[in-house]
Amino acid sequence: MNKTQKILLTLVSGVLLALSWPGIGGFSPLLFIAFVPILFLEDYIFRSGRGSTYGLTFLTFVLFNGLSAYWLYMVTEGLETKLSLYIFVVMFNASLMALVFHFFHYTRVKIGSKQGYIGLILYWIAFEYLHFHWELTWPWMTLGNGFANTVQWIQWYEYTGVFGGSIWVLIVNILIFKILDKAITQHAPIIESRINIISLILCLLVPISFSMFTYSNYTEKENPVAITIIQPNVDPYYEKYSLTFDEQLNSMLSLVNYDQLNKSDYLIAPETAMTEDIWENDLDRSNSIPIIKNIIADHPQLNFVSGLTSYYLFEDDEEISSTARHFHNNNRSYDAYNSAMQINSSGKIEFYHKSKLVQGVEKMPFASFLKPFENLALDLGGTTGSLGSQENAEVFISHDGKTKIAPVICYESIYGEYVSEYVNAGANLIFILTNDGWWDDGPGYLQHLAYARLRAIETRRSIARSANTGISCFINQRGDHIQTASWWTAETLHAELNSNDTLTFYTIHGDYLGRIAAFTAIILLLYSLAKSIYDRKRVS
């Protein structure tokens, strides 16, 4: 295999992965063959001992990440900032993916091919699991997310979450490679691959058949909740800051007609829709809250849920948080939050503070080391700098106590296990509040929209998604879009969603596949290292 052939294989895999991804090519079946070219490449390096799996597969994953996440370059920032963000995310994530292939190759060389291919699955899932939990969290490119718009195939995510999809992709790719390798490289009759062929057929047909059956026979319990979604379509860079907060609030509320208010149990506005600076420990100062209270006085059945930027002023004798900011003219400290708020006729105003913050925008990773640089945080249409957060998911309870909703804010919606925490806390509906305007009209907001469908399947909860510039929608418990708004339009949607109290296997157990894979991957890698050291000592 010459250099050109090697590079061609790396490029083919990268393009296939990108074409499979939502918002790019969107043809998810390509995931089943996308790794085959670089598996041939790794096998050649394994047999010949010539070449680097890390360097070559790095090209594959640069292409995959670069094409699938090119929307990162579309933020309205200076050229230097845009390039820095885009290049760092693409190169860093590609380097981690290539490292997985390096570990796979290393394990295969040191302890055998069978263990190597098992290692590929374990190392990859461990890498994806890491991306859900560390300071540089970025689970956007989890392989199981690639099926987000093929919901008829993945109803079993209610048992496995997205890691089940990732494992599925890797197993099918390995089986296809094994079959082709035997036929092409070893020139063996196809009958000699009968076990792998049967395994491949079963690996494809059983999950899809089970899912199609579940999809066709899934029936929601009738427990309707009437919801109106507002999509205000305020440009997060320009228009948002050219209008006063009361002008924006009144403009947003003017989209809702009297009939919708009369027949709705919930009225939802998106992330940071209320632009007044609201101090949680001094709500009487707010001019926005009385406007909402007046609407609820005329419609006492209504629960109003909205995103906002809120602040909390620490008392002099109160312990401040690690994210606290300080006034320049006195010694007082405060926290800023990307929040959700609920107002209803109970008289209680509830707040939830976004927990899964966007790295480099709302949170400075490794804050103890990088806090001096937090003023470099990107401004993506919301509150910037290191924000305060809360540790646990929290639900909002309706005024009559019958409905509990999960107020999921923007980026939090890509964390399956975290969303399941809301459900374990009692949520029987999921509301996603987001501001996707900073993505511009690229694939980013389409991918974000698609990933919401996965949360519906995993938890079997209907979803109301309020997006500032689009796309707002309603999603049923099978992951179907039942009503959607248009991109970059000001409009409202109204529908009835069925609430659900049943807990799925995934909701109860979370990312158990990721935890098992991470633990086992560490053991396998350590064993490979130990075997290598032992073999070197024995030879010497």
mmCIF file of C-alpha atoms in Angstrom, residues 175-538:
data_model
loop_
_atom_site.group_PDB
_atom_site.id
_atom_site.type_symbol
_atom_site.label_atom_id
_atom_site.label_comp_id
_atom_site.label_asym_id
_atom_site.label_seq_id
_atom_site.Cartn_x
_atom_site.Cartn_y
_atom_site.Cartn_z
ATOM 1 C CA LEU A 175 -17.868 -7.249 11.018
ATOM 2 C CA ILE A 176 -18.015 -5.683 7.543
ATOM 3 C CA PHE A 177 -14.248 -5.177 7.602
ATOM 4 C CA LYS A 178 -13.686 -8.806 8.634
ATOM 5 C CA ILE A 179 -15.875 -10.077 5.794
ATOM 6 C CA LEU A 180 -14.252 -7.848 3.158
ATOM 7 C CA ASP A 181 -10.745 -8.496 4.443
ATOM 8 C CA LYS A 182 -11.178 -12.243 4.110
ATOM 9 C CA ALA A 183 -12.614 -11.927 0.594
ATOM 10 C CA ILE A 184 -10.266 -9.233 -0.776
ATOM 11 C CA THR A 185 -6.980 -9.604 1.080
ATOM 12 C CA GLN A 186 -7.006 -13.325 1.785
ATOM 13 C CA HIS A 187 -8.962 -14.288 -1.390
ATOM 14 C CA ALA A 188 -11.024 -16.727 0.661
ATOM 15 C CA PRO A 189 -14.424 -18.034 -0.518
ATOM 16 C CA ILE A 190 -17.308 -16.030 0.936
ATOM 17 C CA ILE A 191 -18.597 -19.166 2.671
ATOM 18 C CA GLU A 192 -15.620 -19.010 5.036
ATOM 19 C CA SER A 193 -17.052 -15.776 6.446
ATOM 20 C CA ARG A 194 -20.469 -17.292 7.136
ATOM 21 C CA ILE A 195 -20.248 -16.729 10.906
ATOM 22 C CA ASN A 196 -19.380 -13.059 10.424
ATOM 23 C CA ILE A 197 -22.058 -12.688 7.737
ATOM 24 C CA ILE A 198 -24.718 -14.207 9.976
ATOM 25 C CA SER A 199 -23.519 -12.038 12.852
ATOM 26 C CA LEU A 200 -23.694 -8.944 10.635
ATOM 27 C CA ILE A 201 -27.225 -9.714 9.486
ATOM 28 C CA LEU A 202 -28.347 -10.261 13.065
ATOM 29 C CA CYS A 203 -26.576 -7.103 14.262
ATOM 30 C CA LEU A 204 -28.479 -5.070 11.706
ATOM 31 C CA LEU A 205 -31.860 -6.781 11.616
ATOM 32 C CA VAL A 206 -32.468 -7.475 15.305
ATOM 33 C CA PRO A 207 -32.053 -3.887 16.600
ATOM 34 C CA ILE A 208 -33.879 -2.358 13.627
ATOM 35 C CA SER A 209 -36.739 -4.888 13.744
ATOM 36 C CA PHE A 210 -37.137 -4.501 17.490
ATOM 37 C CA SER A 211 -37.111 -0.734 17.112
ATOM 38 C CA MET A 212 -39.612 -0.688 14.250
ATOM 39 C CA PHE A 213 -41.937 -2.936 16.229
ATOM 40 C CA THR A 214 -41.625 -0.706 19.294
ATOM 41 C CA TYR A 215 -42.127 2.425 17.202
ATOM 42 C CA SER A 216 -45.257 1.034 15.541
ATOM 43 C CA ASN A 217 -46.799 -0.220 18.767
ATOM 44 C CA TYR A 218 -45.830 2.533 21.197
ATOM 45 C CA THR A 219 -48.933 4.244 22.561
ATOM 46 C CA GLU A 220 -48.807 7.274 24.789
ATOM 47 C CA LYS A 221 -51.038 7.413 27.845
ATOM 48 C CA GLU A 222 -53.642 10.135 27.465
ATOM 49 C CA ASN A 223 -52.637 12.849 29.893
ATOM 50 C CA PRO A 224 -52.715 16.050 27.833
ATOM 51 C CA VAL A 225 -51.048 19.301 28.815
ATOM 52 C CA ALA A 226 -51.756 22.333 26.600
ATOM 53 C CA ILE A 227 -48.626 24.305 25.727
ATOM 54 C CA THR A 228 -47.890 27.441 23.721
ATOM 55 C CA ILE A 229 -44.317 28.059 22.566
ATOM 56 C CA ILE A 230 -43.030 31.513 21.706
ATOM 57 C CA GLN A 231 -40.297 31.886 19.095
ATOM 58 C CA PRO A 232 -39.531 35.636 19.317
ATOM 59 C CA ASN A 233 -36.767 35.669 16.682
ATOM 60 C CA VAL A 234 -34.611 38.362 18.252
ATOM 61 C CA ASP A 235 -31.148 38.636 16.723
ATOM 62 C CA PRO A 236 -28.873 37.742 19.665
ATOM 63 C CA TYR A 237 -26.065 39.983 18.445
ATOM 64 C CA TYR A 238 -27.776 43.160 17.314
ATOM 65 C CA GLU A 239 -31.529 43.509 17.844
ATOM 66 C CA LYS A 240 -31.366 42.064 21.358
ATOM 67 C CA TYR A 241 -29.258 44.967 22.569
ATOM 68 C CA SER A 242 -30.925 47.746 20.549
ATOM 69 C CA LEU A 243 -34.317 47.427 22.303
ATOM 70 C CA THR A 244 -35.163 48.035 25.940
ATOM 71 C CA PHE A 245 -36.122 44.997 28.017
ATOM 72 C CA ASP A 246 -39.778 46.059 28.248
ATOM 73 C CA GLU A 247 -39.964 46.637 24.479
ATOM 74 C CA GLN A 248 -38.605 43.144 23.864
ATOM 75 C CA LEU A 249 -40.892 41.545 26.430
ATOM 76 C CA ASN A 250 -44.003 43.269 25.079
ATOM 77 C CA SER A 251 -42.997 42.463 21.507
ATOM 78 C CA MET A 252 -42.562 38.806 22.428
ATOM 79 C CA LEU A 253 -45.872 38.608 24.296
ATOM 80 C CA SER A 254 -47.702 40.300 21.416
ATOM 81 C CA LEU A 255 -47.090 37.152 19.351
ATOM 82 C CA VAL A 256 -49.452 35.227 21.633
ATOM 83 C CA ASN A 257 -53.169 35.692 21.046
ATOM 84 C CA TYR A 258 -55.879 35.728 23.703
ATOM 85 C CA ASP A 259 -57.298 32.379 22.613
ATOM 86 C CA GLN A 260 -53.917 30.679 23.066
ATOM 87 C CA LEU A 261 -53.598 32.123 26.566
ATOM 88 C CA ASN A 262 -57.075 30.910 27.463
ATOM 89 C CA LYS A 263 -56.500 27.310 26.423
ATOM 90 C CA SER A 264 -52.859 26.889 27.533
ATOM 91 C CA ASP A 265 -51.520 25.334 30.704
ATOM 92 C CA TYR A 266 -48.014 26.541 29.852
ATOM 93 C CA LEU A 267 -46.541 29.486 27.990
ATOM 94 C CA ILE A 268 -42.843 29.006 27.156
ATOM 95 C CA ALA A 269 -40.236 31.541 26.067
ATOM 96 C CA PRO A 270 -36.647 30.668 25.065
ATOM 97 C CA GLU A 271 -33.244 31.033 26.684
ATOM 98 C CA THR A 272 -32.502 34.616 27.883
ATOM 99 C CA ALA A 273 -35.854 35.773 26.456
ATOM 100 C CA MET A 274 -36.344 38.116 29.415
ATOM 101 C CA THR A 275 -33.517 40.602 29.053
ATOM 102 C CA GLU A 276 -33.954 42.640 32.220
ATOM 103 C CA ASP A 277 -31.253 42.088 34.835
ATOM 104 C CA ILE A 278 -33.259 40.279 37.514
ATOM 105 C CA TRP A 279 -31.829 39.986 41.031
ATOM 106 C CA GLU A 280 -33.210 36.869 42.681
ATOM 107 C CA ASN A 281 -32.948 38.270 46.206
ATOM 108 C CA ASP A 282 -34.640 41.539 45.222
ATOM 109 C CA LEU A 283 -37.470 40.573 42.856
ATOM 110 C CA ASP A 284 -39.520 43.629 43.832
ATOM 111 C CA ARG A 285 -37.134 45.746 41.757
ATOM 112 C CA SER A 286 -38.104 43.907 38.580
ATOM 113 C CA ASN A 287 -40.327 45.632 36.035
ATOM 114 C CA SER A 288 -40.725 42.494 33.894
ATOM 115 C CA ILE A 289 -42.198 40.177 36.513
ATOM 116 C CA PRO A 290 -45.307 42.358 37.158
ATOM 117 C CA ILE A 291 -46.089 42.234 33.414
ATOM 118 C CA ILE A 292 -46.138 38.434 33.561
ATOM 119 C CA LYS A 293 -48.111 38.421 36.798
ATOM 120 C CA ASN A 294 -50.789 40.593 35.190
ATOM 121 C CA ILE A 295 -51.201 38.047 32.391
ATOM 122 C CA ILE A 296 -51.464 35.212 34.904
ATOM 123 C CA ALA A 297 -54.041 37.162 36.919
ATOM 124 C CA ASP A 298 -56.243 37.121 33.798
ATOM 125 C CA HIS A 299 -55.377 33.473 33.051
ATOM 126 C CA PRO A 300 -54.876 31.776 36.444
ATOM 127 C CA GLN A 301 -54.428 28.316 34.910
ATOM 128 C CA LEU A 302 -51.277 29.493 33.125
ATOM 129 C CA ASN A 303 -47.697 28.624 34.068
ATOM 130 C CA PHE A 304 -45.118 30.914 32.447
ATOM 131 C CA VAL A 305 -41.628 29.468 31.885
ATOM 132 C CA SER A 306 -38.853 31.560 30.371
ATOM 133 C CA GLY A 307 -35.113 31.802 30.080
ATOM 134 C CA LEU A 308 -33.358 34.834 31.529
ATOM 135 C CA THR A 309 -30.128 36.146 32.960
ATOM 136 C CA SER A 310 -30.474 36.345 36.732
ATOM 137 C CA TYR A 311 -28.163 37.505 39.501
ATOM 138 C CA TYR A 312 -27.718 36.737 43.161
ATOM 139 C CA LEU A 313 -26.147 39.232 45.572
ATOM 140 C CA PHE A 314 -24.179 37.602 48.374
ATOM 141 C CA GLU A 315 -24.664 38.909 51.895
ATOM 142 C CA ASP A 316 -21.591 40.243 53.690
ATOM 143 C CA ASP A 317 -21.390 37.206 55.974
ATOM 144 C CA GLU A 318 -22.272 34.673 53.254
ATOM 145 C CA GLU A 319 -19.706 32.351 51.697
ATOM 146 C CA ILE A 320 -19.205 33.302 48.069
ATOM 147 C CA SER A 321 -18.904 30.829 45.208
ATOM 148 C CA SER A 322 -15.845 30.194 43.051
ATOM 149 C CA THR A 323 -17.612 31.947 40.148
ATOM 150 C CA ALA A 324 -18.538 35.076 42.114
ATOM 151 C CA ARG A 325 -17.937 38.451 40.517
ATOM 152 C CA HIS A 326 -17.081 41.604 42.439
ATOM 153 C CA PHE A 327 -18.337 45.155 42.254
ATOM 154 C CA HIS A 328 -15.555 47.632 41.620
ATOM 155 C CA ASN A 329 -16.962 50.329 43.901
ATOM 156 C CA ASN A 330 -17.519 48.213 47.030
ATOM 157 C CA ASN A 331 -16.698 44.855 48.584
ATOM 158 C CA ARG A 332 -19.948 43.115 47.591
ATOM 159 C CA SER A 333 -19.979 39.989 45.417
ATOM 160 C CA TYR A 334 -22.584 38.440 43.162
ATOM 161 C CA ASP A 335 -23.132 35.498 40.836
ATOM 162 C CA ALA A 336 -24.562 35.646 37.316
ATOM 163 C CA TYR A 337 -26.630 32.753 36.004
ATOM 164 C CA ASN A 338 -28.102 31.509 32.767
ATOM 165 C CA SER A 339 -31.466 30.695 34.301
ATOM 166 C CA ALA A 340 -34.979 29.455 33.751
ATOM 167 C CA MET A 341 -37.849 30.939 35.725
ATOM 168 C CA GLN A 342 -41.423 29.838 36.360
ATOM 169 C CA ILE A 343 -44.219 32.176 37.429
ATOM 170 C CA ASN A 344 -47.758 30.986 38.137
ATOM 171 C CA SER A 345 -50.776 31.717 40.320
ATOM 172 C CA SER A 346 -49.270 29.921 43.325
ATOM 173 C CA GLY A 347 -47.400 33.123 44.117
ATOM 174 C CA LYS A 348 -44.070 31.298 44.106
ATOM 175 C CA ILE A 349 -41.378 32.259 41.602
ATOM 176 C CA GLU A 350 -38.997 29.374 40.887
ATOM 177 C CA PHE A 351 -35.500 29.575 39.430
ATOM 178 C CA TYR A 352 -33.253 26.948 37.896
ATOM 179 C CA HIS A 353 -29.608 27.735 37.111
ATOM 180 C CA LYS A 354 -28.046 26.081 34.081
ATOM 181 C CA SER A 355 -25.627 23.366 35.193
ATOM 182 C CA LYS A 356 -24.010 22.161 31.966
ATOM 183 C CA LEU A 357 -22.242 25.324 30.883
ATOM 184 C CA VAL A 358 -20.629 25.894 27.483
ATOM 185 C CA GLN A 359 -16.851 25.754 27.844
ATOM 186 C CA GLY A 360 -15.090 28.952 26.871
ATOM 187 C CA VAL A 361 -18.376 30.861 26.728
ATOM 188 C CA GLU A 362 -20.149 30.398 30.044
ATOM 189 C CA LYS A 363 -17.396 28.625 31.918
ATOM 190 C CA MET A 364 -13.633 28.770 31.857
ATOM 191 C CA PRO A 365 -12.321 25.178 31.937
ATOM 192 C CA PHE A 366 -9.796 24.402 34.645
ATOM 193 C CA ALA A 367 -10.930 27.626 36.304
ATOM 194 C CA SER A 368 -8.353 27.593 39.096
ATOM 195 C CA PHE A 369 -5.605 27.896 36.468
ATOM 196 C CA LEU A 370 -7.345 29.928 33.770
ATOM 197 C CA LYS A 371 -9.566 32.326 35.730
ATOM 198 C CA PRO A 372 -7.375 35.342 34.769
ATOM 199 C CA PHE A 373 -8.353 34.704 31.132
ATOM 200 C CA GLU A 374 -12.131 34.484 31.591
ATOM 201 C CA ASN A 375 -12.557 37.941 30.058
ATOM 202 C CA LEU A 376 -11.602 36.280 26.752
ATOM 203 C CA ALA A 377 -14.823 34.230 26.783
ATOM 204 C CA LEU A 378 -16.754 34.312 23.520
ATOM 205 C CA ASP A 379 -19.934 36.370 23.395
ATOM 206 C CA LEU A 380 -22.505 34.064 21.835
ATOM 207 C CA GLY A 381 -25.673 35.985 22.490
ATOM 208 C CA GLY A 382 -26.119 35.236 26.189
ATOM 209 C CA THR A 383 -24.371 35.890 29.454
ATOM 210 C CA THR A 384 -20.612 35.456 29.158
ATOM 211 C CA GLY A 385 -17.724 34.860 31.523
ATOM 212 C CA SER A 386 -17.728 32.135 34.165
ATOM 213 C CA LEU A 387 -21.319 31.763 35.309
ATOM 214 C CA GLY A 388 -22.710 30.348 38.488
ATOM 215 C CA SER A 389 -24.500 27.033 38.281
ATOM 216 C CA GLN A 390 -26.313 24.516 40.421
ATOM 217 C CA GLU A 391 -25.195 20.955 40.982
ATOM 218 C CA ASN A 392 -28.435 19.045 40.487
ATOM 219 C CA ALA A 393 -31.256 19.029 37.990
ATOM 220 C CA GLU A 394 -34.432 20.558 39.380
ATOM 221 C CA VAL A 395 -38.057 20.488 38.237
ATOM 222 C CA PHE A 396 -40.728 23.186 38.113
ATOM 223 C CA ILE A 397 -44.110 22.216 39.567
ATOM 224 C CA SER A 398 -47.336 23.572 38.060
ATOM 225 C CA HIS A 399 -49.643 25.738 40.165
ATOM 226 C CA ASP A 400 -52.034 22.792 40.698
ATOM 227 C CA GLY A 401 -49.214 20.332 41.491
ATOM 228 C CA LYS A 402 -50.205 17.972 38.665
ATOM 229 C CA THR A 403 -47.332 18.583 36.243
ATOM 230 C CA LYS A 404 -43.585 18.682 36.773
ATOM 231 C CA ILE A 405 -41.409 19.966 33.960
ATOM 232 C CA ALA A 406 -37.683 19.728 33.270
ATOM 233 C CA PRO A 407 -36.334 23.221 32.429
ATOM 234 C CA VAL A 408 -33.437 22.172 30.181
ATOM 235 C CA ILE A 409 -31.341 25.105 28.982
ATOM 236 C CA CYS A 410 -29.635 24.933 25.562
ATOM 237 C CA TYR A 411 -26.416 22.863 25.712
ATOM 238 C CA GLU A 412 -27.804 20.724 28.553
ATOM 239 C CA SER A 413 -30.065 18.968 26.056
ATOM 240 C CA ILE A 414 -27.158 16.974 24.583
ATOM 241 C CA TYR A 415 -26.444 15.273 27.937
ATOM 242 C CA GLY A 416 -28.699 12.223 28.099
ATOM 243 C CA GLU A 417 -27.832 11.139 31.627
ATOM 244 C CA TYR A 418 -28.200 14.678 32.954
ATOM 245 C CA VAL A 419 -31.643 15.064 31.364
ATOM 246 C CA SER A 420 -32.628 11.762 32.975
ATOM 247 C CA GLU A 421 -31.824 13.349 36.355
ATOM 248 C CA TYR A 422 -34.754 15.735 35.825
ATOM 249 C CA VAL A 423 -36.976 12.754 35.108
ATOM 250 C CA ASN A 424 -35.775 10.930 38.212
ATOM 251 C CA ALA A 425 -36.642 14.115 40.117
ATOM 252 C CA GLY A 426 -40.227 13.757 38.884
ATOM 253 C CA ALA A 427 -40.368 15.550 35.529
ATOM 254 C CA ASN A 428 -43.133 14.233 33.292
ATOM 255 C CA LEU A 429 -42.503 16.740 30.487
ATOM 256 C CA ILE A 430 -39.283 18.254 29.128
ATOM 257 C CA PHE A 431 -39.002 21.906 28.103
ATOM 258 C CA ILE A 432 -35.871 22.903 26.178
ATOM 259 C CA LEU A 433 -35.109 26.628 26.214
ATOM 260 C CA THR A 434 -32.429 27.618 23.736
ATOM 261 C CA ASN A 435 -31.001 30.500 21.750
ATOM 262 C CA ASP A 436 -29.635 29.129 18.492
ATOM 263 C CA GLY A 437 -29.227 32.471 16.735
ATOM 264 C CA TRP A 438 -25.464 32.614 17.182
ATOM 265 C CA TRP A 439 -25.060 29.463 15.059
ATOM 266 C CA ASP A 440 -26.265 31.412 11.998
ATOM 267 C CA ASP A 441 -27.970 29.445 9.219
ATOM 268 C CA GLY A 442 -25.584 26.478 9.268
ATOM 269 C CA PRO A 443 -25.916 22.863 10.395
ATOM 270 C CA GLY A 444 -25.304 23.633 14.089
ATOM 271 C CA TYR A 445 -28.881 24.485 15.003
ATOM 272 C CA LEU A 446 -30.152 21.544 12.930
ATOM 273 C CA GLN A 447 -27.899 19.143 14.853
ATOM 274 C CA HIS A 448 -28.990 20.672 18.156
ATOM 275 C CA LEU A 449 -32.621 20.230 17.122
ATOM 276 C CA ALA A 450 -32.026 16.611 16.091
ATOM 277 C CA TYR A 451 -30.343 15.667 19.371
ATOM 278 C CA ALA A 452 -33.486 16.684 21.290
ATOM 279 C CA ARG A 453 -35.271 13.734 19.675
ATOM 280 C CA LEU A 454 -32.841 11.368 21.405
ATOM 281 C CA ARG A 455 -33.844 12.729 24.828
ATOM 282 C CA ALA A 456 -37.509 12.017 24.062
ATOM 283 C CA ILE A 457 -36.740 8.373 23.252
ATOM 284 C CA GLU A 458 -34.348 7.817 26.165
ATOM 285 C CA THR A 459 -36.785 9.162 28.753
ATOM 286 C CA ARG A 460 -40.121 8.622 26.953
ATOM 287 C CA ARG A 461 -40.996 12.217 27.709
ATOM 288 C CA SER A 462 -42.681 14.595 25.302
ATOM 289 C CA ILE A 463 -40.656 17.729 24.611
ATOM 290 C CA ALA A 464 -41.579 21.353 24.008
ATOM 291 C CA ARG A 465 -38.596 23.184 22.531
ATOM 292 C CA SER A 466 -38.592 26.982 22.506
ATOM 293 C CA ALA A 467 -35.756 28.357 20.371
ATOM 294 C CA ASN A 468 -35.223 32.091 19.964
ATOM 295 C CA THR A 469 -34.524 32.132 16.230
ATOM 296 C CA GLY A 470 -35.566 28.574 15.445
ATOM 297 C CA ILE A 471 -36.319 25.847 15.246
ATOM 298 C CA SER A 472 -38.990 25.606 17.942
ATOM 299 C CA CYS A 473 -40.989 22.405 17.973
ATOM 300 C CA PHE A 474 -43.013 19.789 19.787
ATOM 301 C CA ILE A 475 -41.634 16.232 19.991
ATOM 302 C CA ASN A 476 -43.636 13.203 21.078
ATOM 303 C CA GLN A 477 -42.427 10.284 23.181
ATOM 304 C CA ARG A 478 -41.288 8.337 20.094
ATOM 305 C CA GLY A 479 -39.021 11.206 19.033
ATOM 306 C CA ASP A 480 -41.253 12.427 16.190
ATOM 307 C CA HIS A 481 -41.546 16.117 15.398
ATOM 308 C CA ILE A 482 -45.277 16.757 15.614
ATOM 309 C CA GLN A 483 -45.109 20.498 14.949
ATOM 310 C CA THR A 484 -42.188 22.746 13.998
ATOM 311 C CA ALA A 485 -41.605 26.445 13.456
ATOM 312 C CA SER A 486 -39.554 27.886 10.621
ATOM 313 C CA TRP A 487 -35.992 29.137 10.914
ATOM 314 C CA TRP A 488 -35.582 32.857 11.663
ATOM 315 C CA THR A 489 -39.293 33.687 11.947
ATOM 316 C CA ALA A 490 -41.268 35.191 14.815
ATOM 317 C CA GLU A 491 -44.188 32.887 15.577
ATOM 318 C CA THR A 492 -45.960 30.763 18.143
ATOM 319 C CA LEU A 493 -46.855 27.082 18.246
ATOM 320 C CA HIS A 494 -49.642 25.459 20.228
ATOM 321 C CA ALA A 495 -50.188 21.770 20.939
ATOM 322 C CA GLU A 496 -51.178 19.291 23.593
ATOM 323 C CA LEU A 497 -48.440 16.956 24.832
ATOM 324 C CA ASN A 498 -49.038 13.884 26.954
ATOM 325 C CA SER A 499 -47.151 13.845 30.229
ATOM 326 C CA ASN A 500 -45.659 10.539 31.389
ATOM 327 C CA ASP A 501 -44.597 9.212 34.794
ATOM 328 C CA THR A 502 -43.069 5.876 33.707
ATOM 329 C CA LEU A 503 -39.298 5.547 34.126
ATOM 330 C CA THR A 504 -37.296 3.888 31.359
ATOM 331 C CA PHE A 505 -34.379 1.538 31.985
ATOM 332 C CA TYR A 506 -31.995 4.226 30.753
ATOM 333 C CA THR A 507 -33.544 6.870 32.996
ATOM 334 C CA ILE A 508 -32.963 4.670 36.043
ATOM 335 C CA HIS A 509 -29.461 3.453 35.164
ATOM 336 C CA GLY A 510 -28.075 6.324 33.069
ATOM 337 C CA ASP A 511 -24.848 5.864 31.108
ATOM 338 C CA TYR A 512 -24.055 2.439 32.552
ATOM 339 C CA LEU A 513 -22.513 1.355 29.232
ATOM 340 C CA GLY A 514 -20.071 4.246 29.407
ATOM 341 C CA ARG A 515 -19.092 3.454 32.986
ATOM 342 C CA ILE A 516 -18.549 -0.240 32.220
ATOM 343 C CA ALA A 517 -16.525 0.577 29.098
ATOM 344 C CA ALA A 518 -14.359 3.150 30.882
ATOM 345 C CA PHE A 519 -13.527 0.766 33.721
ATOM 346 C CA THR A 520 -12.818 -2.176 31.404
ATOM 347 C CA ALA A 521 -10.817 -0.036 28.966
ATOM 348 C CA ILE A 522 -8.451 1.051 31.733
ATOM 349 C CA ILE A 523 -7.876 -2.569 32.748
ATOM 350 C CA LEU A 524 -7.276 -3.659 29.143
ATOM 351 C CA LEU A 525 -4.866 -0.808 28.436
ATOM 352 C CA LEU A 526 -2.930 -1.443 31.652
ATOM 353 C CA TYR A 527 -2.747 -5.139 30.798
ATOM 354 C CA SER A 528 -1.412 -4.258 27.327
ATOM 355 C CA LEU A 529 1.251 -2.026 28.879
ATOM 356 C CA ALA A 530 2.189 -4.671 31.431
ATOM 357 C CA LYS A 531 2.416 -7.331 28.718
ATOM 358 C CA SER A 532 4.667 -5.053 26.667
ATOM 359 C CA ILE A 533 6.991 -4.421 29.625
ATOM 360 C CA TYR A 534 7.075 -8.118 30.491
ATOM 361 C CA ASP A 535 7.887 -9.111 26.896
ATOM 362 C CA ARG A 536 10.719 -6.575 26.677
ATOM 363 C CA LYS A 537 12.247 -7.819 29.919
ATOM 364 C CA ARG A 538 11.967 -11.428 28.801
#
